[in-house]
C-alpha positions as a printed Julia matrix, in Angstrom:
288×3 Matrix{Float64}:
   0.1    -0.14    0.03
   2.99    2.22    0.97
   4.26    1.63   -2.5
   1.34    2.38   -4.51
   0.57    5.83   -2.46
   4.36    6.43   -3.28
   4.02    6.28   -6.69
   0.56    7.85   -6.96
   1.97   10.91   -5.51
   4.01   10.99   -8.47
   1.17   11.28  -10.89
   1.25   14.13  -13.03
  -1.45   15.66  -15.34
  -0.93   17.97  -18.22
  -2.59   21.52  -17.97
  -3.72   20.57  -21.67
  -5.21   17.6   -20.65
  -7.97   19.59  -18.94
  -8.68   21.44  -22.22
  -8.85   18.15  -23.98
 -11.44   16.88  -21.12
 -13.66   20.04  -21.98
 -13.57   19.32  -25.66
 -14.4    15.7   -24.99
 -17.69   17.22  -22.76
 -18.41   19.59  -25.72
 -18.47   16.91  -28.41
 -20.5    14.27  -26.46
 -17.39   11.91  -26.12
 -16.61   12.46  -22.58
 -17.39    8.9   -21.18
 -15.03    7.29  -23.77
 -12.29   10.2   -23.08
 -12.65    9.27  -19.31
 -12.65    5.55  -19.63
  -9.25    5.96  -22.07
  -7.82    8.02  -19.23
  -8.54    5.6   -16.91
  -6.93    2.66  -18.74
  -3.77    4.53  -19.83
  -3.34    5.58  -15.88
  -3.5     1.92  -14.93
  -1.12    0.79  -17.79
   1.3     3.5   -16.84
   1.04    2.43  -13.14
   1.79   -0.81  -13.93
   5.16    0.58  -14.84
   5.71    2.6   -11.74
   4.59    0.09   -9.41
   6.94   -2.53  -10.69
   9.68    0.02  -10.86
   9.03    0.89   -7.29
   9.32   -2.81   -6.51
  12.85   -3.09   -7.44
  13.68    0.35   -5.88
  13.97    1.99   -9.34
  13.68    6.06   -9.15
  10.74    6.81  -10.46
  10.45   10.58  -11.35
   6.81   10.9   -12.17
   3.7     9.06  -13.99
   2.78   11.92  -16.73
  -0.9    12.12  -18.21
  -0.41   14.08  -21.38
  -3.22   15.27  -23.9
  -2.27   12.2   -26.08
  -1.58    9.4   -23.73
   1.05    9.05  -20.82
   4.84    8.14  -19.83
   6.24    6.7   -16.8
   9.79    8.5   -16.44
  12.47    6.89  -14.55
  15.69    8.48  -13.32
  17.37    4.99  -14.61
  20.22    4.71  -17.2
  20.47    1.43  -18.16
  22.22   -0.28  -15.57
  19.77   -2.32  -13.88
  19.41   -6.22  -15.0
  17.95   -7.2   -18.2
  15.32   -9.4   -16.12
  14.1    -6.44  -14.13
  14.07   -4.11  -17.19
  11.91   -6.54  -18.67
   9.38   -6.87  -16.33
   9.22   -3.03  -15.86
   8.26   -2.78  -19.53
   6.02   -5.62  -19.76
   4.06   -4.85  -16.5
   2.02   -2.14  -18.32
   0.71   -4.09  -21.03
   0.25   -6.94  -18.72
  -2.65   -4.37  -16.72
  -5.01   -4.37  -19.71
  -5.55   -8.25  -18.93
  -7.2    -8.08  -15.49
  -8.86   -4.72  -16.75
 -10.71   -6.56  -19.34
 -11.19   -9.49  -16.9
 -12.82   -7.3   -14.36
 -14.86   -5.56  -17.01
 -16.37   -8.72  -18.02
 -17.1    -9.87  -14.73
 -19.05   -6.27  -14.06
 -20.98   -6.91  -17.33
 -21.84  -10.38  -16.43
 -23.17   -9.44  -12.99
 -25.31   -6.72  -15.01
 -23.41   -3.95  -13.48
 -22.37   -2.44  -16.8
 -24.01   -3.07  -19.91
 -22.64   -5.23  -23.0
 -22.39   -2.16  -25.06
 -20.18   -0.4   -22.48
 -18.11   -3.54  -22.04
 -17.47   -3.81  -25.65
 -16.13   -0.02  -25.72
 -14.02   -0.52  -22.68
 -12.39   -3.91  -24.37
 -11.53   -1.97  -27.8
 -10.29    0.85  -25.67
  -8.07   -1.74  -23.88
  -7.48   -3.37  -27.24
  -6.36    0.19  -28.73
  -4.01    0.92  -26.01
  -2.62   -2.47  -25.9
  -1.4    -2.92  -29.68
  -0.42    0.66  -30.16
   2.15    0.23  -27.24
   3.34   -2.75  -28.32
   4.59   -1.07  -31.75
   8.25   -1.97  -32.14
   8.78    1.82  -32.3
  10.81    3.79  -29.43
   9.96    4.86  -26.77
   6.94    3.05  -26.96
   6.99   -0.5   -24.68
   7.32   -2.22  -28.1
  10.2    -0.28  -28.61
  11.94   -0.69  -25.79
  11.12   -4.67  -25.77
  13.59   -4.46  -28.96
  16.3    -2.47  -27.38
  16.36   -4.92  -24.62
  16.48   -7.75  -26.97
  19.54   -5.99  -29.3
  21.29   -5.48  -25.68
  21.64   -9.22  -25.18
  24.05   -8.82  -28.57
  25.29   -5.71  -29.08
  27.13   -3.16  -26.78
  24.83   -0.25  -25.32
  25.66    2.5   -27.67
  25.06    0.38  -30.72
  21.71   -1.53  -29.52
  20.26    2.24  -28.76
  21.51    3.3   -32.0
  19.83    0.41  -33.94
  16.56    0.93  -31.8
  16.28    4.5   -32.74
  16.98    3.83  -36.59
  14.81    0.94  -37.04
  12.08    2.93  -34.82
  12.22    5.81  -37.43
  11.9     2.98  -40.42
   8.89    1.65  -38.65
   7.18    4.81  -37.7
   7.62    6.12  -41.34
   5.72    2.73  -42.42
   3.23    3.38  -39.63
   2.97    6.93  -41.14
   1.94    5.87  -44.65
  -0.4     3.44  -43.07
  -2.4     6.18  -41.37
  -2.54    8.08  -44.25
  -4.55    5.69  -46.28
  -6.53    4.27  -43.45
  -7.2     7.76  -41.31
  -5.92   10.57  -43.11
  -7.87   13.26  -40.83
  -7.73   11.63  -37.47
  -6.24   14.35  -35.27
  -5.08   12.65  -32.22
  -2.98    9.95  -34.12
  -1.12   12.92  -35.69
  -0.51   14.08  -32.98
   0.71   11.16  -31.73
   2.6    10.61  -34.51
   4.35   14.22  -34.11
   5.06   13.12  -30.52
   6.91    9.98  -31.47
   8.9    11.82  -34.18
  10.12   14.68  -31.86
  10.74   11.63  -29.2
  13.03   10.03  -31.78
  14.81   13.03  -33.18
  15.48   14.24  -29.46
  16.64   10.97  -28.49
  19.22   10.5   -31.48
  20.54   13.96  -31.25
  21.13   13.17  -27.34
  22.43    9.55  -27.72
  26.19   10.41  -26.6
  24.41   12.15  -23.44
  22.29    9.26  -23.01
  25.52    6.75  -22.96
  27.44    9.01  -20.79
  24.83    8.84  -18.16
  25.12    5.19  -18.52
  28.9     5.15  -17.98
  28.5     7.38  -14.84
  26.1     5.35  -13.22
  28.57    2.53  -13.69
  31.3     4.76  -12.61
  29.44    5.67   -9.36
  28.62    2.08   -8.57
  24.98    1.74   -9.74
  25.82   -1.79  -11.4
  26.66   -3.65   -8.32
  23.7    -5.67   -8.65
  25.17   -7.68  -11.73
  25.2   -11.25  -11.34
  26.63  -12.18  -14.39
  30.5   -11.13  -15.86
  31.16  -11.02  -19.17
  35.11  -10.82  -19.71
  36.05   -8.24  -22.46
  39.17   -9.0   -24.44
  40.66   -5.04  -25.25
  43.51   -4.44  -27.34
  46.29   -2.6   -25.26
  46.22    0.11  -28.0
  43.14    0.34  -27.58
  41.99    3.99  -26.53
  39.85    3.84  -23.21
  37.01    5.71  -25.27
  37.0     3.29  -27.92
  37.03    0.62  -24.88
  34.03    1.84  -22.92
  31.77    2.33  -26.35
  31.83   -1.46  -26.32
  30.16   -1.47  -22.6
  27.05   -3.86  -22.62
  23.59   -3.72  -20.52
  22.97   -6.11  -17.59
  26.59   -7.44  -17.45
  29.79   -6.42  -15.7
  33.18   -6.56  -17.65
  36.34   -7.8   -16.42
  38.81   -6.34  -18.95
  41.51   -8.79  -20.34
  44.38   -6.5   -22.2
  46.02   -8.33  -25.08
  49.09   -7.39  -27.28
  49.69   -9.39  -30.51
  46.85  -11.83  -28.96
  48.47  -12.68  -25.84
  47.33  -11.52  -22.48
  49.51   -9.05  -20.59
  47.32   -7.69  -17.91
  43.79   -7.62  -16.26
  41.6    -4.32  -15.46
  38.44   -3.8   -13.31
  35.82   -1.95  -15.47
  35.95    0.38  -12.4
  39.55    1.0   -12.93
  39.19    2.06  -16.7
  36.07    4.43  -15.79
  38.05    6.09  -13.08
  40.98    6.9   -15.27
  38.0     7.85  -17.96
  36.07   10.3   -15.73
  38.33   11.19  -12.81
  41.88   11.23  -14.56
  40.1    12.67  -17.78
  42.34   10.29  -19.83
  39.64    9.69  -22.34
  42.29    9.04  -25.09
  44.86    7.38  -23.3
  45.83    3.66  -24.53
  44.44    0.84  -21.98
  47.7    -0.42  -21.95
  49.03    2.39  -19.89
  46.85    2.04  -17.24
  48.22   -1.65  -16.27
  51.43    0.74  -15.2
  48.8     2.88  -12.91
  47.12    0.31  -11.18
């Protein structure tokens, strides 16, 4: 109960949402709008509650004129297991929502028409969020899957590029199916803007990922993945190979022969505290 209250306190309603509600009243779509907002709120609270369960730093649960977003102050250094459940906990809320709606219909508390509308809205929100487009839940799942194979930076860049390609395809389909649907155009604009901003700030996001590791927030990683590196590699080249969900013992090689080992913290300390971004990794063997 305490966790729920804590997450609920972080609920934020965008001022423009009140305007949208007023328009809904004026156009006789108020009931539909209220149901949609309720569904979106439960969806985002699902993310927030699961994140709170794993002791994530939840910034806020924002309800926007075109949907909702659960904002976390985490930067890719939680276990992939935790990240998976935080992502899917939103879509999973629709299962019990539809189940509860069906029971209310069976008990004659709501009409069949009202349940049908409720079911359709749940399905719409679920399917939209599962689109493999960043920053939707489907896009985050794709990013998580790519993180199993690629380093953090490459997985993030592939996610953004593939998301843009899929968004353009989705956009073209909307032009054919519903060219005059205002809400869809607003959502599409938001997605384009999000992708553009995330691409523009991808190196900054990557640095936040590294800083979290440097300050010890990757201590929960149970999996170790040794990272072979050449002595001539610069520190920047090495940190760009760091992956999510694992810690890297660094094996320094010279012409294929191991000449020493480094802990990733030692390399990150040299990278951030000593500003040795362009130093060669073999130089650190003489420092530590």
